[in-house]
Amino acid sequence: MSTGPQGHVSTAERRQELAANLAAVRERIARACADAGRDADEVTLVVVTKFFPASDVRLLADLGVRHVGENRHQEAEAKAAECADLGLTWHFIGGLQSNKAAAVAAYAQVVESVDRSKLVRPLDRGAQGRDAPVDVLLQVSLDPPGAVGRAGADPADVPALAASVAEAPALRLRGLMGVAPLGGDPEAAFGRLAQVHRDLRATFPDATWLSAGMSGDLEQAVRAGATHVRIGSAVLGSRPETK
Ligand SMILES: *Cc1c(COP(=O)(O)O)cnc(C)c1O
């Protein structure tokens, strides 16, 4: 079955489809961990629900998913509100505008895409009313310098950015996030990310999280030491082309 968010399948059918996809992804994670000599519970599955309705989030929660990821503020904010009763952990994984950062920190428990120091102050302000600090990952660019649509901080800028997050009282520096370059070798990219992570932990030993790996490259990410994988299409099906 390949129905997307506009598909007309019954809730029971959709639940079955999600359950089967989830089982397959969990199996992939377990196998990748076994191959890498790691415990499967070292890797947290974040299911990326962008473009899919809150009803899918509800089904996923019922199937045991605890972490969901979203990449667009308005959609994420609405879904988090609609699903507030589910007790899920919301990860913001998309490009952040500084004028939206405070609002994001009001519903996301984890912000994975912090790539410039200009975001730190508004995020900290948005997190201040919450009962726990907001967990922050620094997104590191794994693309060659100057690549089109390059997202993430230059590795050279990570130490200063980390220091600025670490000083923000309502934020907690947790680690790094990276996306393998389109068409590139994920193994090499995640290897570079792991090195930046080792360097970061020399100064910030608590920054132990490494978010890497999507539907197509989770095995390489687990091998490189990922603690979080962000899986969209392998669980939810294909989504309309992003613009
Ligand atoms: C959409 C997205 C994902 C999930 O991608 P899939 O290939 O569908 O698993 C992971 N990370 C980020 C940053 C994304 O934007």
Short mmCIF file of C-alpha atoms and ligand atoms in Angstrom, two decimals:
data_model
loop_
_atom_site.label_atom_id
_atom_site.label_comp_id
_atom_site.label_asym_id
_atom_site.label_seq_id
_atom_site.Cartn_x
_atom_site.Cartn_y
_atom_site.Cartn_z
CA MET A 1 0.00 0.00 0.00
CA SER A 2 1.49 3.33 -0.97
CA THR A 3 -1.11 5.87 0.06
CA GLY A 4 0.28 9.15 1.29
CA PRO A 5 -1.27 11.69 3.63
CA GLN A 6 -4.14 12.26 1.21
CA GLY A 7 -4.89 8.58 0.88
CA HIS A 8 -8.25 7.26 1.90
CA VAL A 9 -7.45 4.26 3.98
CA SER A 10 -9.30 3.28 7.09
CA THR A 11 -7.75 3.87 10.49
CA ALA A 12 -7.38 0.13 10.99
CA GLU A 13 -5.55 -0.30 7.70
CA ARG A 14 -3.32 2.67 8.38
CA ARG A 15 -2.53 1.34 11.83
CA GLN A 16 -1.53 -2.00 10.33
CA GLU A 17 0.64 -0.35 7.72
CA LEU A 18 2.42 1.80 10.33
CA ALA A 19 2.85 -1.17 12.64
CA ALA A 20 4.48 -3.24 9.89
CA ASN A 21 6.77 -0.38 8.83
CA LEU A 22 7.74 0.33 12.43
CA ALA A 23 8.55 -3.31 13.05
CA ALA A 24 10.77 -3.35 9.95
CA VAL A 25 12.60 -0.19 11.04
CA ARG A 26 13.08 -1.46 14.59
CA GLU A 27 14.46 -4.67 13.12
CA ARG A 28 16.91 -2.68 10.96
CA ILE A 29 18.06 -0.73 14.01
CA ALA A 30 18.45 -3.89 16.07
CA ARG A 31 20.45 -5.58 13.32
CA ALA A 32 22.66 -2.52 12.77
CA CYS A 33 23.34 -2.37 16.50
CA ALA A 34 24.16 -6.06 16.63
CA ASP A 35 26.53 -5.68 13.66
CA ALA A 36 28.22 -2.75 15.39
CA GLY A 37 28.44 -4.53 18.73
CA ARG A 38 26.10 -2.01 20.33
CA ASP A 39 23.00 -2.44 22.49
CA ALA A 40 19.78 -1.70 20.62
CA ASP A 41 18.61 0.48 23.50
CA GLU A 42 21.51 2.87 22.84
CA VAL A 43 19.63 4.14 19.79
CA THR A 44 16.48 6.23 20.09
CA LEU A 45 14.05 6.11 17.19
CA VAL A 46 12.65 9.53 16.30
CA VAL A 47 9.81 9.13 13.82
CA VAL A 48 9.65 12.11 11.47
CA THR A 49 5.96 12.89 10.94
CA LYS A 50 6.26 16.00 8.74
CA PHE A 51 3.52 16.21 6.08
CA PHE A 52 1.49 13.51 7.84
CA PRO A 53 -1.58 14.24 9.93
CA ALA A 54 -1.94 14.27 13.69
CA SER A 55 -4.05 11.12 13.35
CA ASP A 56 -0.88 9.28 12.27
CA VAL A 57 0.99 10.67 15.28
CA ARG A 58 -1.77 9.28 17.45
CA LEU A 59 -1.52 5.83 15.86
CA LEU A 60 2.28 5.89 16.24
CA ALA A 61 1.99 6.78 19.91
CA ASP A 62 -0.39 3.87 20.34
CA LEU A 63 2.23 1.65 18.66
CA GLY A 64 4.83 2.66 21.22
CA VAL A 65 6.56 5.58 19.53
CA ARG A 66 7.72 8.17 22.12
CA HIS A 67 9.78 10.56 19.98
CA VAL A 68 8.51 12.43 16.95
CA GLY A 69 10.30 14.88 14.68
CA GLU A 70 8.99 17.84 12.69
CA ASN A 71 10.79 20.32 10.46
CA ARG A 72 8.36 23.20 9.95
CA HIS A 73 7.32 25.43 12.79
CA GLN A 74 3.64 26.03 12.01
CA GLU A 75 2.90 22.42 11.25
CA ALA A 76 4.85 21.24 14.29
CA GLU A 77 3.19 23.69 16.65
CA ALA A 78 -0.29 22.69 15.52
CA LYS A 79 0.41 18.97 15.74
CA ALA A 80 2.08 19.22 19.12
CA ALA A 81 -0.98 21.06 20.43
CA GLU A 82 -3.36 18.53 18.89
CA CYS A 83 -1.39 15.66 20.42
CA ALA A 84 -0.61 17.28 23.76
CA ASP A 85 -2.39 14.50 25.64
CA LEU A 86 0.01 11.83 24.32
CA GLY A 87 3.05 12.82 26.36
CA LEU A 88 5.37 12.59 23.36
CA THR A 89 8.81 14.16 23.06
CA TRP A 90 8.86 16.59 20.12
CA HIS A 91 12.09 17.07 18.22
CA PHE A 92 12.43 20.10 15.98
CA ILE A 93 14.75 19.10 13.13
CA GLY A 94 14.22 21.81 10.50
CA GLY A 95 15.73 25.10 9.51
CA LEU A 96 15.11 27.66 12.25
CA GLN A 97 14.35 31.32 11.78
CA SER A 98 15.42 33.46 14.70
CA ASN A 99 12.00 35.12 14.90
CA LYS A 100 10.37 31.68 15.34
CA ALA A 101 12.95 30.17 17.67
CA ALA A 102 11.27 31.23 20.92
CA ALA A 103 7.97 29.74 19.79
CA VAL A 104 9.67 26.46 18.83
CA ALA A 105 11.29 26.18 22.26
CA ALA A 106 7.85 26.45 23.82
CA TYR A 107 6.67 23.05 22.50
CA ALA A 108 9.77 21.15 21.36
CA GLN A 109 11.66 19.34 24.11
CA VAL A 110 14.57 18.81 21.74
CA VAL A 111 15.81 21.29 19.13
CA GLU A 112 18.22 19.43 16.86
CA SER A 113 18.93 22.08 14.26
CA VAL A 114 20.75 24.87 16.07
CA ASP A 115 23.35 26.07 13.59
CA ARG A 116 24.16 29.67 14.54
CA SER A 117 24.57 31.64 17.73
CA LYS A 118 21.85 34.10 16.77
CA LEU A 119 19.30 31.40 17.66
CA VAL A 120 20.53 30.84 21.18
CA ARG A 121 19.03 33.86 22.88
CA PRO A 122 15.49 33.48 21.47
CA LEU A 123 15.53 29.73 22.13
CA ASP A 124 16.57 30.34 25.71
CA ARG A 125 13.83 32.91 26.12
CA GLY A 126 11.21 30.52 24.72
CA ALA A 127 12.41 27.72 26.98
CA GLN A 128 12.29 29.79 30.14
CA GLY A 129 8.68 29.13 31.03
CA ARG A 130 9.10 25.36 30.83
CA ASP A 131 9.54 22.92 33.67
CA ALA A 132 12.73 21.42 32.22
CA PRO A 133 15.55 22.81 30.08
CA VAL A 134 15.17 22.32 26.34
CA ASP A 135 17.69 19.85 24.92
CA VAL A 136 19.79 21.29 22.13
CA LEU A 137 21.77 19.60 19.39
CA LEU A 138 24.04 21.58 17.12
CA GLN A 139 23.50 20.80 13.48
CA VAL A 140 26.83 20.34 11.73
CA SER A 141 27.12 20.75 8.00
CA LEU A 142 28.44 17.62 6.31
CA ASP A 143 28.34 19.20 2.86
CA PRO A 144 31.38 20.62 1.15
CA PRO A 145 31.85 24.34 1.89
CA GLY A 146 29.76 26.45 -0.45
CA ALA A 147 27.33 23.67 -1.38
CA VAL A 148 23.86 24.82 -2.43
CA GLY A 149 21.28 24.61 0.34
CA ARG A 150 23.95 23.83 2.88
CA ALA A 151 22.39 23.53 6.32
CA GLY A 152 24.27 23.36 9.55
CA ALA A 153 27.22 25.00 11.18
CA ASP A 154 30.70 24.72 9.81
CA PRO A 155 32.63 22.26 12.02
CA ALA A 156 35.09 25.07 12.81
CA ASP A 157 32.26 27.11 14.35
CA VAL A 158 31.00 24.33 16.62
CA PRO A 159 33.14 25.13 19.71
CA ALA A 160 31.93 28.74 19.95
CA LEU A 161 28.34 27.75 19.27
CA ALA A 162 28.53 25.01 21.90
CA ALA A 163 29.88 27.45 24.46
CA SER A 164 27.06 29.86 23.80
CA VAL A 165 24.40 27.14 24.23
CA ALA A 166 26.10 25.85 27.37
CA GLU A 167 25.82 29.33 28.91
CA ALA A 168 22.07 29.60 28.27
CA PRO A 169 20.27 28.79 31.52
CA ALA A 170 17.12 27.27 29.98
CA LEU A 171 18.96 25.18 27.36
CA ARG A 172 20.96 22.00 27.76
CA LEU A 173 23.70 21.19 25.28
CA ARG A 174 23.19 17.53 24.40
CA GLY A 175 25.26 16.87 21.30
CA LEU A 176 25.24 17.07 17.53
CA MET A 177 23.00 16.41 14.56
CA GLY A 178 23.95 15.86 10.94
CA VAL A 179 22.40 15.02 7.59
CA ALA A 180 24.48 13.11 5.05
CA PRO A 181 24.89 15.03 1.80
CA LEU A 182 22.48 14.10 -0.96
CA GLY A 183 24.18 11.66 -3.28
CA GLY A 184 27.31 11.59 -1.13
CA ASP A 185 28.82 8.76 0.85
CA PRO A 186 27.01 8.63 4.22
CA GLU A 187 29.77 6.54 5.74
CA ALA A 188 32.38 9.22 5.16
CA ALA A 189 30.02 12.02 6.21
CA PHE A 190 29.04 10.32 9.47
CA GLY A 191 32.70 9.58 10.12
CA ARG A 192 33.43 13.31 9.95
CA LEU A 193 30.46 14.01 12.21
CA ALA A 194 31.69 11.46 14.75
CA GLN A 195 35.07 13.19 14.81
CA VAL A 196 33.47 16.59 15.46
CA HIS A 197 31.48 14.88 18.22
CA ARG A 198 34.61 13.46 19.86
CA ASP A 199 36.18 16.92 19.78
CA LEU A 200 33.05 18.44 21.33
CA ARG A 201 32.95 15.89 24.15
CA ALA A 202 36.51 16.71 25.10
CA THR A 203 35.15 20.08 26.28
CA PHE A 204 31.53 19.14 27.00
CA PRO A 205 31.52 15.53 28.23
CA ASP A 206 27.74 15.57 28.76
CA ALA A 207 27.06 16.29 25.09
CA THR A 208 26.70 12.59 24.37
CA TRP A 209 23.88 12.58 21.81
CA LEU A 210 24.57 12.07 18.13
CA SER A 211 21.56 12.37 15.83
CA ALA A 212 22.39 10.93 12.43
CA GLY A 213 20.72 8.60 10.00
CA MET A 214 17.47 8.71 8.08
CA SER A 215 15.47 6.05 6.23
CA GLY A 216 18.21 5.47 3.65
CA ASP A 217 21.30 5.47 5.82
CA LEU A 218 20.43 4.47 9.36
CA GLU A 219 22.80 1.48 9.26
CA GLN A 220 25.82 3.68 8.45
CA ALA A 221 24.75 6.11 11.18
CA VAL A 222 24.48 3.39 13.82
CA ARG A 223 27.90 2.14 12.81
CA ALA A 224 29.27 5.67 13.28
CA GLY A 225 27.83 5.87 16.79
CA ALA A 226 24.42 7.53 16.34
CA THR A 227 22.32 7.67 19.50
CA HIS A 228 19.28 9.00 17.62
CA VAL A 229 18.01 8.14 14.15
CA ARG A 230 15.38 10.27 12.42
CA ILE A 231 13.15 8.08 10.29
CA GLY A 232 10.34 9.43 8.12
CA SER A 233 9.43 7.66 4.90
CA ALA A 234 10.40 4.15 6.02
CA VAL A 235 7.68 4.40 8.66
CA LEU A 236 5.06 6.73 7.17
CA GLY A 237 5.48 6.14 3.45
CA SER A 238 6.57 8.59 0.80
CA ARG A 239 5.58 12.20 1.23
CA PRO A 240 4.91 14.87 -1.38
CA GLU A 241 8.07 16.54 -2.74
CA THR A 242 9.39 19.19 -0.37
CA LYS A 243 9.84 22.66 -1.77
C1 LIG B 1 12.67 14.61 6.62
C2 LIG B 1 13.86 14.48 7.48
C3 LIG B 1 14.26 13.22 7.97
C4 LIG B 1 13.56 11.92 7.61
O1 LIG B 1 13.90 11.57 6.31
P1 LIG B 1 13.47 10.15 5.67
O2 LIG B 1 14.42 9.98 4.54
O3 LIG B 1 12.06 10.30 5.24
O4 LIG B 1 13.63 9.13 6.72
C5 LIG B 1 15.36 13.18 8.82
N1 LIG B 1 16.04 14.30 9.15
C6 LIG B 1 15.70 15.51 8.70
C7 LIG B 1 16.51 16.69 9.11
C8 LIG B 1 14.60 15.65 7.84
O5 LIG B 1 14.27 16.86 7.40
#
